Amino acid sequence: MAIVAGVDIGNSTTEVCIARVSDSGEMQFLSSGIIKTTGIKGTTANIPGIRMALADALKSAGVDMHDLKQIRFNEATPVIGDLAMETITETIITESTMIGHNPGTPGGLGLGVGKTVAFGELDQVLSGEKVIVVIPAGIDFADAAQSLNWAFDRGVLIEGAIACQDDAVLIANRLEKTIPIVDEVTLIDKVPLGMLAAVEVTEPGNTIQTLSNPYGIATVFHLTPEETKMVVPIARALIGNRSAVVVRTPQGDVKARTIPAGAITIFGQRHREEIDVDAGSTKIMQAVERVQPVVDVKGEPGTNAGGMLERVRQVMSDLTGQPLNQMNIQDLLSVDTFIPQEVRGGLAGEFALENAVALAAMVKTSRLPMQQIADQLTAQLGIPVVIAGVEANMAVLGALTTPGTDKPLAILDMGGGSTDAAIATRDGKTHSIHLAGAGDMVTMLINSELGLNDIDLAEDIKKHSLAKVESLYHVRLEDGTVRFYEEHLPPQVFARVVILKESGMVPIPTTHSLEKIRHVRREAKKKVFVTNALRALARVAPTGNVRHIEFVVMVGGSALDFEVADMVADALAEYGIVCGRGNIRGTEGPRNAVATGLVLTYTGDGR
């Protein structure tokens, strides 16, 4: 009689399966455990998490640590994802300054064009002169409105106003004429004076039409065709805003700086491909497929792509203790995305979405780091620790404990950092593949495209559905249905898009609509999970054709996602494949497949 533990070290979680094996080979599963992985997968930093997961599972089984006869590990392959910009690192604006930050309550209405003038010099402006008044901090809204009305009476043509404080509506309500007013401009002292400017404010619920259109800006400022090309970034940055200001400044006020995206070289066993990141993810992935199997990937020095790939190598070299020149990238997933970039020339924290290419790289490390973990854990616990098998092969064995399954069977193990696939034939042979990119990359895309700068919030958006709080007693769910509440909701969630977590509603601190956030979330999952599912299955299929696979079982943490499994199943349905979530041992759902497979191999007869 022996008590054995299977330990699956994943990018996100470390899972444990405890079983009692009789002398005749009969197996009784006792318990399972799961803990968030400590450190990067496949490094000695994993040991604290392994010990916690073991302790948790052993406690549930009512077994002491010293009763364990053996601990069995999977071969862990670390994956790191990063972003490489395509084309530019910041929006370039030449001969212009802009303010398009969309304050919550701009004042007035319409489009005004005139020269900027300081509020304190308004009494010096001549009758008939068209001006945009710049109101600094410290000016009371009543005093500001009174001074503007006096100027109106003198015949000054005040076309609009730019204010530092959040009192645009209070000023507009006290004016004799309706003019557009943009407020909350924090860097008001940097607004150039004596320059031609345009201010546009539209009604609530609408978006500006003139300053978000390059030809509209060209009309306002009488630009030449060459100058119109230069203001395209301004127009793009202002799309969707309710208010905006554009000021034309002397040539040379705003300097441009670019860092090229660069090229990457993909080395295969027989030949290599070089491709510019500017070409986009589709071309990059076509190059990856042409050189299969990938031996290494390198980026052009001095570029975004080169810096990103070398950073991945350096991190893995530092963590594993292996020489930098031995850090080879064995797979690459490329996805088109967007990154909010700060606008040069902006005066209120303006950002514009710029094209980017997200790259997830799988670094090939030696068996040495995993052996270091095993040796250290053996020394600490006094229990033999062995590296028992390839992760995807173990997942197949675990998946076969799902009721209603049999060989031949393919599995998709979608975790945090990698998408693994394996197929078991009727004669017991298995073939597996590890591909870069999974849940962590989806989180990264959501965080980037929504400009959250908060990985934890992006992770919550990925995992949970959304709603819009329309009153203190009801919300509209993302599928359009309405849910009512007997008790009033917290005031801080009113009129906000919220994440529906088990612990309650979490407001999302952005101005993005529910539809935009949902679209970004679903597209990120399709770009990563669906793309990698088809890629992985094509690699393990006997003929390289996905259509020759009949049954697919999805396992891993990402299979628990409330929409990923359906997305993958829909994509595979057109190939006539039966696909669904696994239920490991009939009790664990899609979790614990690898850990269960590791325990099953202890008997030596697979199943």
Coordinates of C-alpha atoms in Angstrom, one line a residue:
M1 CA 0.0 0.0 0.0
A2 CA 1.4 3.4 -1.0
I3 CA 0.1 7.0 -0.9
V4 CA 1.2 9.0 -3.9
A5 CA 0.9 12.7 -4.8
G6 CA 0.7 14.1 -8.3
V7 CA 1.7 17.8 -8.5
D8 CA 0.9 19.9 -11.6
I9 CA 2.8 23.1 -11.6
G10 CA 1.0 25.5 -13.8
N11 CA 1.5 29.2 -14.8
S12 CA -1.4 30.3 -12.6
T13 CA -2.1 27.5 -10.2
T14 CA -0.4 24.5 -8.6
E15 CA -2.8 21.4 -8.4
V16 CA -2.3 18.3 -6.3
C17 CA -4.0 14.8 -6.5
I18 CA -3.6 12.4 -3.6
A19 CA -4.3 8.7 -4.1
R20 CA -3.8 5.4 -2.2
V21 CA -2.4 2.6 -4.4
S22 CA -2.7 -1.0 -3.3
D23 CA 0.0 -3.6 -3.9
S24 CA -2.2 -5.1 -6.6
G25 CA -2.3 -1.7 -8.4
E26 CA -5.9 -0.8 -7.3
M27 CA -6.1 3.0 -7.0
Q28 CA -8.3 5.0 -4.5
F29 CA -8.4 8.8 -5.0
L30 CA -8.4 10.6 -1.6
S31 CA -8.4 14.3 -2.3
S32 CA -7.3 17.2 -4.4
G33 CA -5.7 20.6 -3.7
I34 CA -5.2 23.8 -5.6
I35 CA -3.1 26.9 -4.7
K36 CA -2.0 29.9 -6.7
T37 CA 1.5 29.2 -8.2
T38 CA 4.3 31.0 -6.4
G39 CA 6.9 32.5 -8.8
I40 CA 7.2 31.8 -12.5
K41 CA 6.4 28.2 -13.5
G42 CA 9.4 25.9 -13.6
T43 CA 11.6 27.7 -11.1
T44 CA 12.5 27.1 -7.5
A45 CA 10.2 29.9 -6.5
N46 CA 7.4 27.3 -7.0
I47 CA 8.4 25.4 -3.9
P48 CA 6.4 27.4 -1.3
G49 CA 3.2 27.0 -3.4
I50 CA 3.8 23.2 -3.9
R51 CA 4.2 22.7 -0.1
M52 CA 1.0 24.7 0.6
A53 CA -1.0 22.7 -2.1
L54 CA 0.3 19.4 -0.7
A55 CA -0.6 20.4 2.9
D56 CA -4.1 21.4 1.8
A57 CA -4.7 18.2 -0.1
L58 CA -3.2 16.0 2.7
K59 CA -5.3 17.7 5.3
S60 CA -8.5 17.0 3.3
A61 CA -7.5 13.3 2.9
G62 CA -6.7 13.0 6.6
V63 CA -3.1 11.9 5.8
D64 CA 0.2 13.1 7.2
M65 CA 3.0 14.4 5.0
H66 CA 5.4 11.6 6.2
D67 CA 2.9 9.0 4.9
L68 CA 3.6 9.9 1.3
K69 CA 5.7 7.4 -0.5
Q70 CA 6.4 9.6 -3.6
I71 CA 5.7 13.0 -5.1
R72 CA 5.4 13.1 -8.9
F73 CA 5.9 16.3 -11.0
N74 CA 5.1 17.3 -14.5
E75 CA 7.7 18.7 -16.8
A76 CA 6.9 22.4 -16.6
T77 CA 7.6 24.8 -19.5
P78 CA 7.7 28.4 -18.5
V79 CA 5.9 31.0 -20.8
I80 CA 6.3 34.8 -20.7
G81 CA 4.1 37.2 -22.6
D82 CA 4.9 40.7 -23.5
L83 CA 3.8 43.5 -25.9
A84 CA 5.8 44.9 -28.9
M85 CA 4.5 48.1 -30.5
E86 CA 3.8 48.2 -34.2
T87 CA 5.0 51.4 -36.0
I88 CA 5.2 54.0 -33.2
T89 CA 5.5 54.4 -29.5
E90 CA 3.6 57.6 -29.1
T91 CA 1.1 59.6 -31.1
I92 CA 3.0 62.2 -33.1
I93 CA 1.5 65.7 -33.4
T94 CA 3.3 68.3 -35.4
E95 CA 2.5 72.0 -35.2
S96 CA -0.4 71.4 -32.9
T97 CA -1.5 71.2 -29.3
M98 CA -4.7 69.4 -28.3
I99 CA -7.0 69.0 -25.4
G100 CA -9.5 66.2 -25.8
H101 CA -9.8 64.6 -22.4
N102 CA -13.7 64.6 -22.3
P103 CA -14.5 66.2 -19.0
G104 CA -17.6 64.9 -17.3
T105 CA -19.6 68.1 -17.7
P106 CA -18.4 70.5 -20.4
G107 CA -20.5 73.6 -20.7
G108 CA -22.4 75.3 -23.5
L109 CA -22.7 74.0 -27.0
G110 CA -21.3 74.4 -30.5
L111 CA -18.0 75.0 -32.3
G112 CA -16.0 78.2 -31.7
V113 CA -12.8 79.4 -33.5
G114 CA -10.6 82.2 -32.4
K115 CA -7.3 83.3 -30.9
T116 CA -6.5 82.3 -27.4
V117 CA -6.4 85.1 -24.9
A118 CA -5.7 85.1 -21.2
F119 CA -8.7 85.8 -18.9
G120 CA -6.8 88.7 -17.2
E121 CA -6.3 90.4 -20.6
L122 CA -9.9 90.2 -21.8
D123 CA -10.5 93.9 -21.2
Q124 CA -7.8 94.7 -23.8
V125 CA -9.5 92.7 -26.5
L126 CA -11.0 95.0 -29.2
S127 CA -14.6 94.9 -30.4
G128 CA -15.3 92.5 -33.2
E129 CA -12.2 90.3 -32.4
K130 CA -12.9 86.5 -32.2
V131 CA -11.2 85.0 -29.2
I132 CA -11.1 81.8 -27.0
V133 CA -10.8 82.8 -23.4
V134 CA -8.3 80.8 -21.2
I135 CA -9.6 80.9 -17.5
P136 CA -6.9 79.9 -15.0
A137 CA -7.4 78.2 -11.6
G138 CA -8.6 80.4 -8.7
I139 CA -11.2 82.4 -10.7
D140 CA -14.7 82.1 -9.2
F141 CA -17.3 80.9 -11.8
A142 CA -19.5 83.9 -11.1
D143 CA -16.7 86.4 -11.6
A144 CA -15.7 84.5 -14.8
A145 CA -19.2 84.7 -16.2
Q146 CA -19.6 88.3 -15.3
S147 CA -16.4 89.3 -17.1
L148 CA -17.4 87.3 -20.2
N149 CA -20.8 89.1 -20.2
W150 CA -19.1 92.5 -20.0
A151 CA -16.9 91.5 -23.0
F152 CA -20.0 90.5 -24.9
D153 CA -21.6 93.9 -24.2
R154 CA -18.4 95.6 -25.6
G155 CA -18.8 93.7 -28.8
V156 CA -16.0 91.2 -28.3
L157 CA -16.8 87.9 -30.2
I158 CA -16.0 85.3 -27.5
E159 CA -16.2 82.0 -29.5
G160 CA -15.4 79.6 -26.6
A161 CA -13.5 79.2 -23.3
I162 CA -11.0 76.8 -21.7
A163 CA -11.1 76.5 -17.9
C164 CA -8.9 74.8 -15.4
Q165 CA -11.6 74.1 -12.7
D166 CA -14.7 71.9 -13.2
D167 CA -17.2 74.7 -13.4
A168 CA -18.0 74.9 -17.2
V169 CA -21.7 74.3 -16.6
L170 CA -21.9 77.0 -13.9
I171 CA -20.2 79.5 -16.1
A172 CA -22.3 78.6 -19.2
N173 CA -25.6 78.9 -17.2
R174 CA -24.8 82.6 -16.4
L175 CA -23.8 83.7 -19.9
E176 CA -25.9 85.9 -22.2
K177 CA -24.8 83.8 -25.2
T178 CA -24.2 80.1 -25.7
I179 CA -20.6 79.2 -26.3
P180 CA -18.6 75.9 -26.0
I181 CA -16.6 75.6 -22.7
V182 CA -14.1 72.8 -21.9
D183 CA -13.0 72.6 -18.3
E184 CA -10.8 70.4 -16.1
V185 CA -7.7 71.3 -18.1
T186 CA -5.0 70.7 -15.5
L187 CA -2.1 72.2 -17.5
I188 CA -4.0 75.4 -18.2
D189 CA -0.8 77.4 -17.9
K190 CA 0.7 75.5 -20.9
V191 CA -2.1 76.5 -23.3
P192 CA -0.4 78.7 -25.8
L193 CA -1.8 82.3 -26.0
G194 CA -2.3 84.3 -29.1
M195 CA -2.7 81.2 -31.2
L196 CA -5.7 80.1 -33.4
A197 CA -7.8 77.6 -31.5
A198 CA -11.0 75.7 -32.0
V199 CA -13.4 74.5 -29.1
E200 CA -16.2 72.1 -29.8
V201 CA -18.9 70.8 -27.3
T202 CA -21.8 68.7 -28.3
E203 CA -25.0 67.6 -26.5
P204 CA -25.0 64.8 -23.9
G205 CA -25.1 61.5 -25.6
N206 CA -23.5 62.8 -28.9
T207 CA -19.9 63.0 -30.0
I208 CA -18.0 65.8 -31.7
Q209 CA -18.1 65.9 -35.5
T210 CA -15.7 68.6 -36.7
L211 CA -12.5 68.2 -34.5
S212 CA -12.6 64.3 -34.8
N213 CA -12.5 64.6 -38.6
P214 CA -9.1 65.5 -40.2
Y215 CA -11.0 67.4 -42.9
G216 CA -13.0 69.2 -40.3
I217 CA -9.7 70.4 -38.6
A218 CA -8.3 71.3 -42.1
T219 CA -11.4 73.5 -42.7
V220 CA -11.2 75.2 -39.3
F221 CA -7.4 76.0 -39.7
H222 CA -7.2 76.3 -43.5
L223 CA -4.7 73.6 -43.8
T224 CA -2.9 72.4 -46.9
P225 CA -3.1 68.7 -48.0
E226 CA 0.3 68.0 -46.5
E227 CA -0.6 69.7 -43.2
T228 CA -3.9 67.7 -43.1
K229 CA -1.9 64.5 -43.1
M230 CA -0.1 65.7 -40.0
V231 CA -3.4 66.2 -38.0
V232 CA -4.7 62.7 -38.6
P233 CA -3.4 61.5 -35.1
I234 CA -5.3 64.4 -33.5
A235 CA -8.6 63.5 -35.1
R236 CA -8.1 59.8 -34.2
A237 CA -7.4 60.7 -30.6
L238 CA -10.6 62.8 -30.4
I239 CA -13.0 60.2 -31.9
G240 CA -15.9 59.5 -29.4
N241 CA -15.4 62.6 -27.3
R242 CA -18.2 64.9 -26.3
S243 CA -15.8 67.9 -26.2
A244 CA -12.4 68.9 -27.5
V245 CA -9.9 71.8 -28.1
V246 CA -7.3 72.0 -30.8
V247 CA -4.7 74.8 -30.8
R248 CA -2.4 75.5 -33.7
T249 CA 1.1 76.3 -32.5
P250 CA 4.2 77.5 -34.2
Q251 CA 6.2 75.0 -36.2
G252 CA 8.6 73.0 -34.1
D253 CA 6.8 73.4 -30.7
V254 CA 6.1 69.6 -30.5
K255 CA 8.9 67.3 -31.5
A256 CA 8.4 63.8 -32.9
R257 CA 10.1 60.7 -31.7
T258 CA 9.7 57.2 -32.9
I259 CA 11.1 53.8 -32.0
P260 CA 10.6 51.3 -34.8
A261 CA 8.7 48.1 -34.2
G262 CA 11.5 46.2 -35.9
A263 CA 11.8 42.8 -37.5
I264 CA 11.9 39.3 -36.0
T265 CA 13.7 36.3 -37.4
I266 CA 12.1 32.9 -36.9
F267 CA 14.5 30.0 -37.1
G268 CA 13.2 26.5 -38.0
Q269 CA 15.1 23.2 -38.3
R270 CA 15.5 23.6 -42.1
H271 CA 15.2 27.3 -42.9
R272 CA 14.3 30.7 -41.4
E273 CA 11.9 33.5 -42.0
E274 CA 12.4 37.2 -41.4
I275 CA 9.3 39.5 -41.1
D276 CA 8.6 43.0 -39.9
V277 CA 6.3 43.4 -36.9
D278 CA 4.6 46.1 -38.9
A279 CA 3.2 43.4 -41.1
G280 CA 0.8 42.4 -38.4
S281 CA 0.1 39.2 -36.5
T282 CA -1.4 37.2 -39.4
K283 CA 1.8 37.5 -41.4
I284 CA 3.9 36.7 -38.4
M285 CA 1.9 33.5 -37.6
Q286 CA 2.1 32.4 -41.2
A287 CA 5.9 32.7 -41.0
V288 CA 5.8 30.7 -37.7
E289 CA 3.9 27.9 -39.4
R290 CA 6.1 27.8 -42.5
V291 CA 9.3 27.1 -40.5
Q292 CA 7.8 24.5 -38.1
P293 CA 9.2 23.2 -35.8
V294 CA 10.5 26.5 -34.4
V295 CA 14.1 26.3 -33.0
D296 CA 14.5 29.9 -31.9
V297 CA 13.2 33.5 -32.5
K298 CA 15.3 36.6 -32.4
G299 CA 14.4 40.3 -32.7
E300 CA 16.2 43.2 -34.5
P301 CA 18.5 45.0 -32.0
G302 CA 17.4 48.5 -31.0
T303 CA 13.7 47.9 -31.8
N304 CA 10.6 47.2 -29.7
A305 CA 10.5 43.6 -30.9
G306 CA 14.2 43.0 -30.2
G307 CA 14.0 44.5 -26.8
M308 CA 10.9 42.4 -25.9
L309 CA 12.4 39.1 -26.9
E310 CA 15.7 39.7 -25.3
R311 CA 13.9 40.8 -22.1
V312 CA 12.1 37.4 -22.1
R313 CA 15.4 35.6 -22.5
Q314 CA 17.0 37.6 -19.7
V315 CA 14.2 37.0 -17.2
M316 CA 14.2 33.2 -17.9
S317 CA 18.0 33.1 -17.7
D318 CA 18.0 34.9 -14.3
L319 CA 15.3 32.6 -12.9
T320 CA 16.7 29.3 -14.1
G321 CA 20.4 30.0 -13.8
Q322 CA 21.0 28.8 -17.4
P323 CA 23.3 30.8 -19.7
L324 CA 21.5 33.5 -21.8
N325 CA 22.8 31.9 -25.0
Q326 CA 20.9 28.7 -24.2
M327 CA 17.5 30.5 -23.8
N328 CA 15.8 29.4 -27.1
I329 CA 12.2 30.4 -27.9
Q330 CA 10.3 27.3 -29.1
D331 CA 7.0 28.9 -29.9
L332 CA 5.5 32.3 -30.6
L333 CA 1.9 33.6 -30.6
S334 CA 1.3 36.9 -32.2
V335 CA -2.0 38.9 -31.9
D336 CA -3.1 42.3 -33.2
T337 CA -4.1 44.6 -30.5
F338 CA -4.2 48.3 -29.4
I339 CA -2.3 50.2 -26.8
P340 CA -3.3 53.6 -25.3
Q341 CA -0.3 55.9 -25.9
E342 CA 0.1 59.4 -24.4
V343 CA -0.3 62.1 -27.0
R344 CA 2.6 64.5 -27.4
G345 CA 1.3 68.0 -27.2
G346 CA -1.7 67.0 -25.0
L347 CA -2.5 69.3 -22.1
A348 CA -4.9 67.1 -20.1
G349 CA -3.6 63.6 -20.2
E350 CA -4.9 62.7 -23.6
F351 CA -4.3 59.2 -25.0
A352 CA -4.8 57.6 -28.4
L353 CA -5.1 54.0 -29.3
E354 CA -2.2 52.9 -31.4
N355 CA -1.8 49.6 -33.3
A356 CA 0.4 47.1 -31.5
V357 CA 1.4 43.4 -31.8
A358 CA 1.1 41.3 -28.7
L359 CA 3.7 38.5 -28.6
A360 CA 3.6 35.5 -26.2
A361 CA 6.9 33.6 -26.3
M362 CA 7.6 30.1 -24.9
V363 CA 11.1 29.8 -23.7
K364 CA 12.7 26.4 -24.0
T365 CA 14.6 25.5 -20.8
S366 CA 16.4 22.4 -19.9
R367 CA 15.2 19.7 -17.5
L368 CA 17.7 21.1 -15.0
P369 CA 15.4 23.7 -13.3
M370 CA 12.6 21.1 -12.7
Q371 CA 15.3 18.8 -11.3
Q372 CA 16.4 21.5 -9.0
I373 CA 12.9 21.9 -7.6
A374 CA 12.6 18.1 -7.2
D375 CA 16.0 17.9 -5.4
Q376 CA 15.2 20.8 -3.0
L377 CA 11.8 19.5 -2.2
T378 CA 13.2 16.0 -1.5
A379 CA 15.8 17.5 0.8
Q380 CA 13.1 19.6 2.7
L381 CA 10.5 16.9 3.0
G382 CA 12.6 13.7 3.0
I383 CA 10.2 12.2 0.4
P384 CA 11.3 11.0 -3.1
V385 CA 10.3 13.5 -5.8
V386 CA 10.4 12.4 -9.4
I387 CA 9.7 14.1 -12.7
A388 CA 7.2 11.7 -14.1
G389 CA 6.1 12.9 -17.5
V390 CA 5.3 15.4 -20.1
E391 CA 2.4 17.7 -19.1
A392 CA 0.1 17.1 -22.1
N393 CA 0.5 13.3 -22.0
M394 CA -0.4 13.4 -18.3
A395 CA -3.4 15.5 -19.1
V396 CA -4.6 12.9 -21.6
L397 CA -4.5 10.2 -18.9
G398 CA -6.4 12.5 -16.5
A399 CA -9.0 13.4 -19.2
L400 CA -9.7 9.7 -19.8
T401 CA -11.2 9.5 -16.3
T402 CA -14.0 11.8 -17.6
P403 CA -17.2 9.7 -17.8
G404 CA -18.1 8.8 -21.4
T405 CA -14.6 9.1 -22.9
D406 CA -12.4 6.5 -24.5
K407 CA -9.4 6.4 -26.9
P408 CA -8.8 7.8 -29.4
L409 CA -9.1 11.1 -27.6
A410 CA -7.6 14.6 -28.0
I411 CA -7.3 17.1 -25.1
L412 CA -6.9 20.8 -25.0
D413 CA -5.2 21.9 -21.8
M414 CA -5.7 25.7 -21.7
G415 CA -3.9 27.2 -18.7
G416 CA -2.5 30.6 -17.8
G417 CA 0.6 30.7 -20.0
S418 CA 0.4 27.9 -22.5
T419 CA -2.1 25.9 -24.6
D420 CA -1.2 22.3 -24.7
A421 CA -2.7 19.6 -26.9
A422 CA -2.3 15.9 -27.0
I423 CA -3.9 12.9 -28.7
A424 CA -4.1 9.3 -27.5
T425 CA -4.6 6.6 -30.1
R426 CA -6.3 3.3 -29.6
D427 CA -2.9 1.5 -29.3
G428 CA -2.0 3.8 -26.4
K429 CA 0.5 6.0 -28.3
T430 CA 0.4 9.8 -27.4
H431 CA 1.6 12.8 -29.3
S432 CA 1.7 16.3 -27.6
I433 CA 2.5 19.9 -28.4
H434 CA 3.1 23.0 -26.2
L435 CA 2.1 26.4 -27.6
A436 CA 2.7 29.9 -26.2
G437 CA -0.3 31.9 -25.2
A438 CA -3.4 31.3 -23.0
G439 CA -5.2 33.0 -20.1
D440 CA -2.4 35.4 -19.0
M441 CA -2.2 36.8 -22.6
V442 CA -5.9 37.4 -22.7
T443 CA -5.6 39.3 -19.4
M444 CA -2.8 41.3 -20.9
L445 CA -4.8 42.2 -24.0
I446 CA -7.8 43.3 -21.9
N447 CA -5.6 45.4 -19.7
S448 CA -3.9 47.0 -22.7
E449 CA -6.8 47.7 -25.0
L450 CA -9.0 49.2 -22.2
G451 CA -6.1 51.2 -20.8
L452 CA -6.7 49.9 -17.3
N453 CA -3.1 49.7 -16.0
D454 CA -4.5 47.2 -13.4
I455 CA -3.8 43.5 -14.1
D456 CA -6.1 42.4 -11.2
L457 CA -9.0 44.3 -12.6
A458 CA -8.3 43.0 -16.1
E459 CA -8.3 39.4 -14.7
D460 CA -11.8 40.1 -13.1
I461 CA -13.1 41.4 -16.4
K462 CA -11.9 38.3 -18.1
K463 CA -13.5 35.9 -15.6
H464 CA -16.9 37.5 -14.9
S465 CA -19.9 38.9 -16.8
L466 CA -20.8 42.6 -16.8
A467 CA -23.8 44.8 -16.1
K468 CA -24.8 48.4 -16.3
V469 CA -26.3 49.8 -13.1
E470 CA -29.3 51.8 -14.4
S471 CA -30.9 52.7 -11.0
L472 CA -30.2 51.9 -7.4
Y473 CA -32.7 49.0 -7.7
H474 CA -32.0 47.4 -11.0
V475 CA -29.2 46.6 -13.5
R476 CA -29.1 45.6 -17.1
L477 CA -27.0 42.5 -17.8
E478 CA -24.7 42.3 -20.8
D479 CA -27.2 39.9 -22.5
G480 CA -29.9 42.7 -22.3
T481 CA -32.0 41.2 -19.5
V482 CA -32.8 43.2 -16.4
R483 CA -32.3 42.1 -12.8
F484 CA -34.1 43.9 -9.9
Y485 CA -33.1 44.1 -6.3
E486 CA -35.2 44.4 -3.2
E487 CA -32.5 46.4 -1.3
H488 CA -30.9 49.5 -2.9
L489 CA -27.4 49.0 -4.4
P490 CA -24.3 50.8 -3.1
P491 CA -24.3 54.5 -4.3
Q492 CA -20.8 54.1 -5.7
V493 CA -21.9 51.7 -8.5
F494 CA -24.8 53.9 -9.7
A495 CA -24.7 54.6 -13.5
R496 CA -21.4 52.5 -13.7
V497 CA -20.5 49.4 -15.7
V498 CA -19.8 46.8 -13.0
I499 CA -18.2 43.3 -12.8
L500 CA -20.6 40.7 -11.3
K501 CA -18.4 38.8 -8.9
E502 CA -19.6 36.3 -6.3
S503 CA -18.6 38.8 -3.5
G504 CA -20.6 41.7 -5.1
M505 CA -20.4 44.3 -7.8
V506 CA -17.1 45.9 -8.7
P507 CA -17.3 49.2 -10.6
I508 CA -14.9 49.6 -13.6
P509 CA -13.2 53.0 -13.3
T510 CA -13.3 53.9 -17.0
T511 CA -15.6 55.7 -19.4
H512 CA -15.9 52.7 -21.7
S513 CA -19.4 51.4 -22.4
L514 CA -20.5 48.0 -21.4
E515 CA -20.6 47.0 -25.1
K516 CA -17.0 48.1 -25.6
I517 CA -15.7 46.2 -22.6
R518 CA -17.6 43.1 -23.5
H519 CA -16.3 43.3 -27.1
V520 CA -12.7 43.7 -26.0
R521 CA -13.0 40.7 -23.6
R522 CA -14.6 38.4 -26.1
E523 CA -12.2 39.3 -29.0
A524 CA -9.2 38.8 -26.8
K525 CA -10.4 35.3 -25.9
K526 CA -11.1 34.5 -29.6
K527 CA -7.7 35.8 -30.7
V528 CA -5.8 33.6 -28.1
F529 CA -7.9 30.6 -27.2
V530 CA -9.7 29.8 -30.4
T531 CA -6.6 30.5 -32.5
N532 CA -4.4 28.3 -30.3
A533 CA -7.0 25.6 -30.1
L534 CA -7.0 25.2 -33.8
R535 CA -3.2 25.5 -34.0
A536 CA -2.6 22.9 -31.4
L537 CA -5.1 20.3 -32.6
A538 CA -3.7 20.6 -36.2
R539 CA -0.2 19.8 -34.8
V540 CA -1.3 16.7 -33.0
A541 CA -3.8 15.4 -35.6
P542 CA -2.4 12.2 -37.3
T543 CA -2.6 13.7 -40.7
G544 CA -2.2 17.4 -39.7
N545 CA -5.9 17.9 -40.4
V546 CA -8.2 18.9 -37.6
R547 CA -11.1 17.2 -39.4
H548 CA -9.6 13.8 -38.6
I549 CA -10.1 14.3 -34.8
E550 CA -13.4 13.0 -33.5
F551 CA -13.4 13.8 -29.7
V552 CA -11.8 16.7 -27.8
V553 CA -11.9 17.2 -24.1
M554 CA -11.1 20.6 -22.7
V555 CA -9.2 20.7 -19.4
G556 CA -7.3 23.3 -17.4
G557 CA -8.3 26.5 -15.6
S558 CA -9.3 28.4 -18.7
A559 CA -11.9 25.6 -19.6
L560 CA -13.8 26.8 -16.5
D561 CA -14.2 30.2 -18.1
F562 CA -17.9 31.1 -18.6
E563 CA -17.5 31.6 -22.4
V564 CA -14.2 30.1 -23.6
A565 CA -15.5 26.5 -23.8
D566 CA -18.4 27.6 -25.9
M567 CA -16.2 29.7 -28.2
V568 CA -13.8 26.7 -28.8
A569 CA -16.7 24.3 -29.2
D570 CA -18.4 26.6 -31.8
A571 CA -15.1 26.9 -33.7
L572 CA -14.6 23.1 -33.8
A573 CA -18.3 22.3 -34.6
E574 CA -17.7 23.2 -38.3
Y575 CA -15.1 20.4 -38.4
G576 CA -17.6 17.9 -37.0
I577 CA -15.7 17.5 -33.7
V578 CA -17.5 16.6 -30.4
C579 CA -16.0 19.0 -27.9
G580 CA -16.8 19.8 -24.3
R581 CA -15.4 20.4 -20.8
G582 CA -13.8 17.5 -19.1
N583 CA -14.9 16.2 -15.7
I584 CA -11.8 14.6 -14.2
R585 CA -12.6 11.5 -12.1
G586 CA -16.2 12.5 -12.4
T587 CA -15.8 15.0 -9.6
E588 CA -13.2 17.7 -10.4
G589 CA -14.6 19.3 -13.6
P590 CA -11.8 20.3 -16.0
R591 CA -9.4 20.8 -13.2
N592 CA -6.7 18.4 -11.9
A593 CA -6.2 16.5 -15.2
V594 CA -2.4 16.6 -15.1
A595 CA -2.1 15.9 -11.4
T596 CA -4.5 12.9 -11.8
G597 CA -2.5 11.6 -14.8
L598 CA 0.7 11.8 -12.8
V599 CA -0.8 9.6 -10.1
L600 CA -2.2 7.2 -12.6
T601 CA 1.2 6.6 -14.2
Y602 CA 2.5 5.4 -10.8
T603 CA 0.9 2.0 -11.5
G604 CA 2.9 1.7 -14.7
D605 CA 0.0 0.6 -16.8
G606 CA -1.3 4.0 -17.8
R607 CA -5.0 3.6 -17.0

